[in-house]
GROMACS .gro file of C-alpha atoms in nm:
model
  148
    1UNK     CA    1  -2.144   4.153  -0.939
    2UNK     CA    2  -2.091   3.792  -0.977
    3UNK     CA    3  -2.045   3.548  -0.673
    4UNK     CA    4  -1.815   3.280  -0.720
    5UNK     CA    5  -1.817   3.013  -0.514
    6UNK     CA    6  -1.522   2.721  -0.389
    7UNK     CA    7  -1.458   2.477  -0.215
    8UNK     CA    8  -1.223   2.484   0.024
    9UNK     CA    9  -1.200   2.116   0.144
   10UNK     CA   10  -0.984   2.079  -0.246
   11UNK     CA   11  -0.629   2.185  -0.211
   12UNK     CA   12  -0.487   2.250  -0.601
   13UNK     CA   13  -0.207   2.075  -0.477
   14UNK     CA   14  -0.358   1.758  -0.410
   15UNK     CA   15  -0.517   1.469  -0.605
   16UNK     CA   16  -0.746   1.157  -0.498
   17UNK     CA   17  -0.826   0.882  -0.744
   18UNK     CA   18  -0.829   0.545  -0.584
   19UNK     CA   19  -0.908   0.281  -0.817
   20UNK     CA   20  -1.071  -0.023  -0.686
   21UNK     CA   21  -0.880  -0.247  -0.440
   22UNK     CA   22  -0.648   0.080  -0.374
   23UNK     CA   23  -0.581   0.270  -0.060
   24UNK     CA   24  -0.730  -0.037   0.165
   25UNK     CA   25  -0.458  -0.195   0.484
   26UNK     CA   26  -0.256  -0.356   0.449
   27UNK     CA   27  -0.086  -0.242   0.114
   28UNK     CA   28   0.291  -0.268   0.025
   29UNK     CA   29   0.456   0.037  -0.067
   30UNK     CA   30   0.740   0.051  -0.326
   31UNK     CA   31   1.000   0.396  -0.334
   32UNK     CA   32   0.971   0.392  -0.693
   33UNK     CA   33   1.140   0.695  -0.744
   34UNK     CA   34   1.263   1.071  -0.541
   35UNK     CA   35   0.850   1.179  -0.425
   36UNK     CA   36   0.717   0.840  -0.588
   37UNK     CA   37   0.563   0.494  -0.471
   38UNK     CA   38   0.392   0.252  -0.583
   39UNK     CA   39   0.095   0.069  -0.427
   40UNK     CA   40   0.070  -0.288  -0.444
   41UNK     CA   41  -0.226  -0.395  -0.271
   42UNK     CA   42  -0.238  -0.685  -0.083
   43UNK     CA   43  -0.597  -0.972  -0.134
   44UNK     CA   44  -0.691  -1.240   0.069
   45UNK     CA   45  -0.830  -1.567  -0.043
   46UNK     CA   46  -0.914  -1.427  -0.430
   47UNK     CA   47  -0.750  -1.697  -0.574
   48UNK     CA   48  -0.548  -1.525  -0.870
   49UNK     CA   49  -0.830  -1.294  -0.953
   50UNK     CA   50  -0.630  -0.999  -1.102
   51UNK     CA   51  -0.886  -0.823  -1.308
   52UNK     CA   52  -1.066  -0.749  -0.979
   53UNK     CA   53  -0.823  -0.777  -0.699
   54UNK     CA   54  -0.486  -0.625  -0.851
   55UNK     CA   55  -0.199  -0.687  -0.663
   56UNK     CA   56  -0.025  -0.952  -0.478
   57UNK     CA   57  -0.246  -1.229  -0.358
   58UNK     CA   58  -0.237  -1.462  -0.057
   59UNK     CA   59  -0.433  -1.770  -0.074
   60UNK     CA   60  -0.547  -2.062   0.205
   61UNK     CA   61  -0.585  -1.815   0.494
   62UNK     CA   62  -0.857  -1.912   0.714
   63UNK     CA   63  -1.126  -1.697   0.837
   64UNK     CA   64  -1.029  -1.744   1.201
   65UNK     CA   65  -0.718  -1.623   1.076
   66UNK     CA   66  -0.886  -1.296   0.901
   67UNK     CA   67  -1.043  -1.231   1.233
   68UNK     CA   68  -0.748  -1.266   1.464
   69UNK     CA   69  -0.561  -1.040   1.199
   70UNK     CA   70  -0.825  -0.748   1.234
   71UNK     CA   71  -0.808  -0.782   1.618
   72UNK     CA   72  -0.443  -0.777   1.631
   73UNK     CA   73  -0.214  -0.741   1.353
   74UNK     CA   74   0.047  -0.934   1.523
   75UNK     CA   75  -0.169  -1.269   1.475
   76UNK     CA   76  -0.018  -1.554   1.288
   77UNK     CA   77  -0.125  -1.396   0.923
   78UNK     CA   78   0.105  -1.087   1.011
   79UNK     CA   79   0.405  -1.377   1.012
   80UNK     CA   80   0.258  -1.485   0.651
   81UNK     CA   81   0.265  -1.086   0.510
   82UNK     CA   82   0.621  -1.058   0.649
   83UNK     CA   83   0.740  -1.356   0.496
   84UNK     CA   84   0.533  -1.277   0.156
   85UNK     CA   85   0.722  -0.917   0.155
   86UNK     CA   86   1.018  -1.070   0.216
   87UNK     CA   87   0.968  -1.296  -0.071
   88UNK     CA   88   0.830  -0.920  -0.301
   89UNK     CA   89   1.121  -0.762  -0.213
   90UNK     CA   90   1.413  -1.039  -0.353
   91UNK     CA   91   1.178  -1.099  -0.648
   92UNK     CA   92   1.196  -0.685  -0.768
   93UNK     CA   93   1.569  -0.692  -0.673
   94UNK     CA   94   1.615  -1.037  -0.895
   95UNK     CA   95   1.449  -0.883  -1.186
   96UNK     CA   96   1.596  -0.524  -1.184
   97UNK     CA   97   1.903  -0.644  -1.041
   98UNK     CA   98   1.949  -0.380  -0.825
   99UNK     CA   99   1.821  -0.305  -0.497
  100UNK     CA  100   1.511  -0.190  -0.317
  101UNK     CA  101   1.288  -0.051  -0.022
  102UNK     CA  102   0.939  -0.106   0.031
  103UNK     CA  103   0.730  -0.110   0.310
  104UNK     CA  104   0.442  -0.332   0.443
  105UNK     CA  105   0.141  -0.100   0.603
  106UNK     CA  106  -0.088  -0.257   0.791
  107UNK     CA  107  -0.248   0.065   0.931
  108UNK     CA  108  -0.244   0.442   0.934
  109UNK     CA  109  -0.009   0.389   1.236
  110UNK     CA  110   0.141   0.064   1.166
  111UNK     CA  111   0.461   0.036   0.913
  112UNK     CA  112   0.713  -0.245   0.852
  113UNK     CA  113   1.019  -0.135   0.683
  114UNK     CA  114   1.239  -0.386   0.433
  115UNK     CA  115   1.567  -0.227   0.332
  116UNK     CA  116   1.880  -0.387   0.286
  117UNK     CA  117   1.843  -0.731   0.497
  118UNK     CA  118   1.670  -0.518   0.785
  119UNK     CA  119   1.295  -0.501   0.872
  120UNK     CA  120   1.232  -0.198   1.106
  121UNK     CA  121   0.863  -0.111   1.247
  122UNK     CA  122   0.757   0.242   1.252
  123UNK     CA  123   0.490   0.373   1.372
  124UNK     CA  124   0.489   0.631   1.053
  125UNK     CA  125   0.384   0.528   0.736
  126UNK     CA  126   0.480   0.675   0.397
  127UNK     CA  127   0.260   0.968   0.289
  128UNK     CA  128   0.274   1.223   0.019
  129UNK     CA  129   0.466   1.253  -0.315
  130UNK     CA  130   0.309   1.067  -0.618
  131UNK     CA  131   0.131   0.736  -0.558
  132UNK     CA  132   0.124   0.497  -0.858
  133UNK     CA  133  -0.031   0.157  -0.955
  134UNK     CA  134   0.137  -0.106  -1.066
  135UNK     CA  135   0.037   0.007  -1.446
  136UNK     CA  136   0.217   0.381  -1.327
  137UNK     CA  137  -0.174   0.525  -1.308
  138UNK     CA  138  -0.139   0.809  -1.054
  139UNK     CA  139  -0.366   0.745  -0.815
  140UNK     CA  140  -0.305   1.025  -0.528
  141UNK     CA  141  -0.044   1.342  -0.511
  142UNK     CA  142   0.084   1.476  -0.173
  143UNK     CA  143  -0.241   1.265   0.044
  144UNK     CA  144  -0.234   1.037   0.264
  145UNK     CA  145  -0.215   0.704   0.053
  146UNK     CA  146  -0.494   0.510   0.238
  147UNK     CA  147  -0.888   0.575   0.209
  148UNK     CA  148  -1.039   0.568   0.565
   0.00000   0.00000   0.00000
């Protein structure tokens, strides 16, 4: 009689493969699709580095300012990352020439909202379906799309 043994921890149903610079707050997530979004992380300070830090970048931020933001994400860099989606969002809707919804997360509990000309906080964050890169590499299914 043979004893096979599994691990119950994996659900068949779900898949985790963060790439580096994925899954960490804040992040900006695009509805790319019914069940899909796309990740586009958000860097600090890497000035342009894309081969390492994919994503969007945001450059000259202090590191008084990096502290304040980790105390309270309502400090003066949470204006900038408003502002910078703001700027995402018109840029995806000039080039497809349609529009969009994505959503700033800052934390597992903290979600900004940008569709139409509204921004709505929530305190529930997308989850679930397929999350993509930018490239369309699947990085999770049905997970939460953040590592802890």
């Amino acid at each position: 009689m043979e004893i096979k043994i599994q691990n119950l921890d994996e659900k068949w149903y779900e898949k985790r493969m963060f790439y580096n610079a994925y899954g960490k707050f804040p992040y900006i997530i695009l509805k790319a699709g019914y069940a899909m979004f796309m990740q586009i992380p958000i860097h600090f300070n890497t000035n342009g580095d894309f081969d390492n830090y994919p994503g969007t970048h945001i450059n000259d931020v202090s590191e008084a300012d990096l502290v304040d933001y980790e105390k309270d994400k309502i400090a003066e860099l949470h204006n900038r990352l408003i502002t910078h989606c703001q700027r995402i969002k018109n840029k995806i809707e000039t080039d497809y020439n349609k529009p969009c919804s994505i959503c700033l997360v800052e934390g597992p509990e903290t979600a900004y909202y940008f569709d139409k000309d509204a921004i709505t906080f929530s305190t529930i964050i997308p989850r679930g379906g397929t999350l993509l890169t930018q490239e369309n590499k699947i990085l999770a299914m049905n997970v939460e799309h953040y590592l802890l």
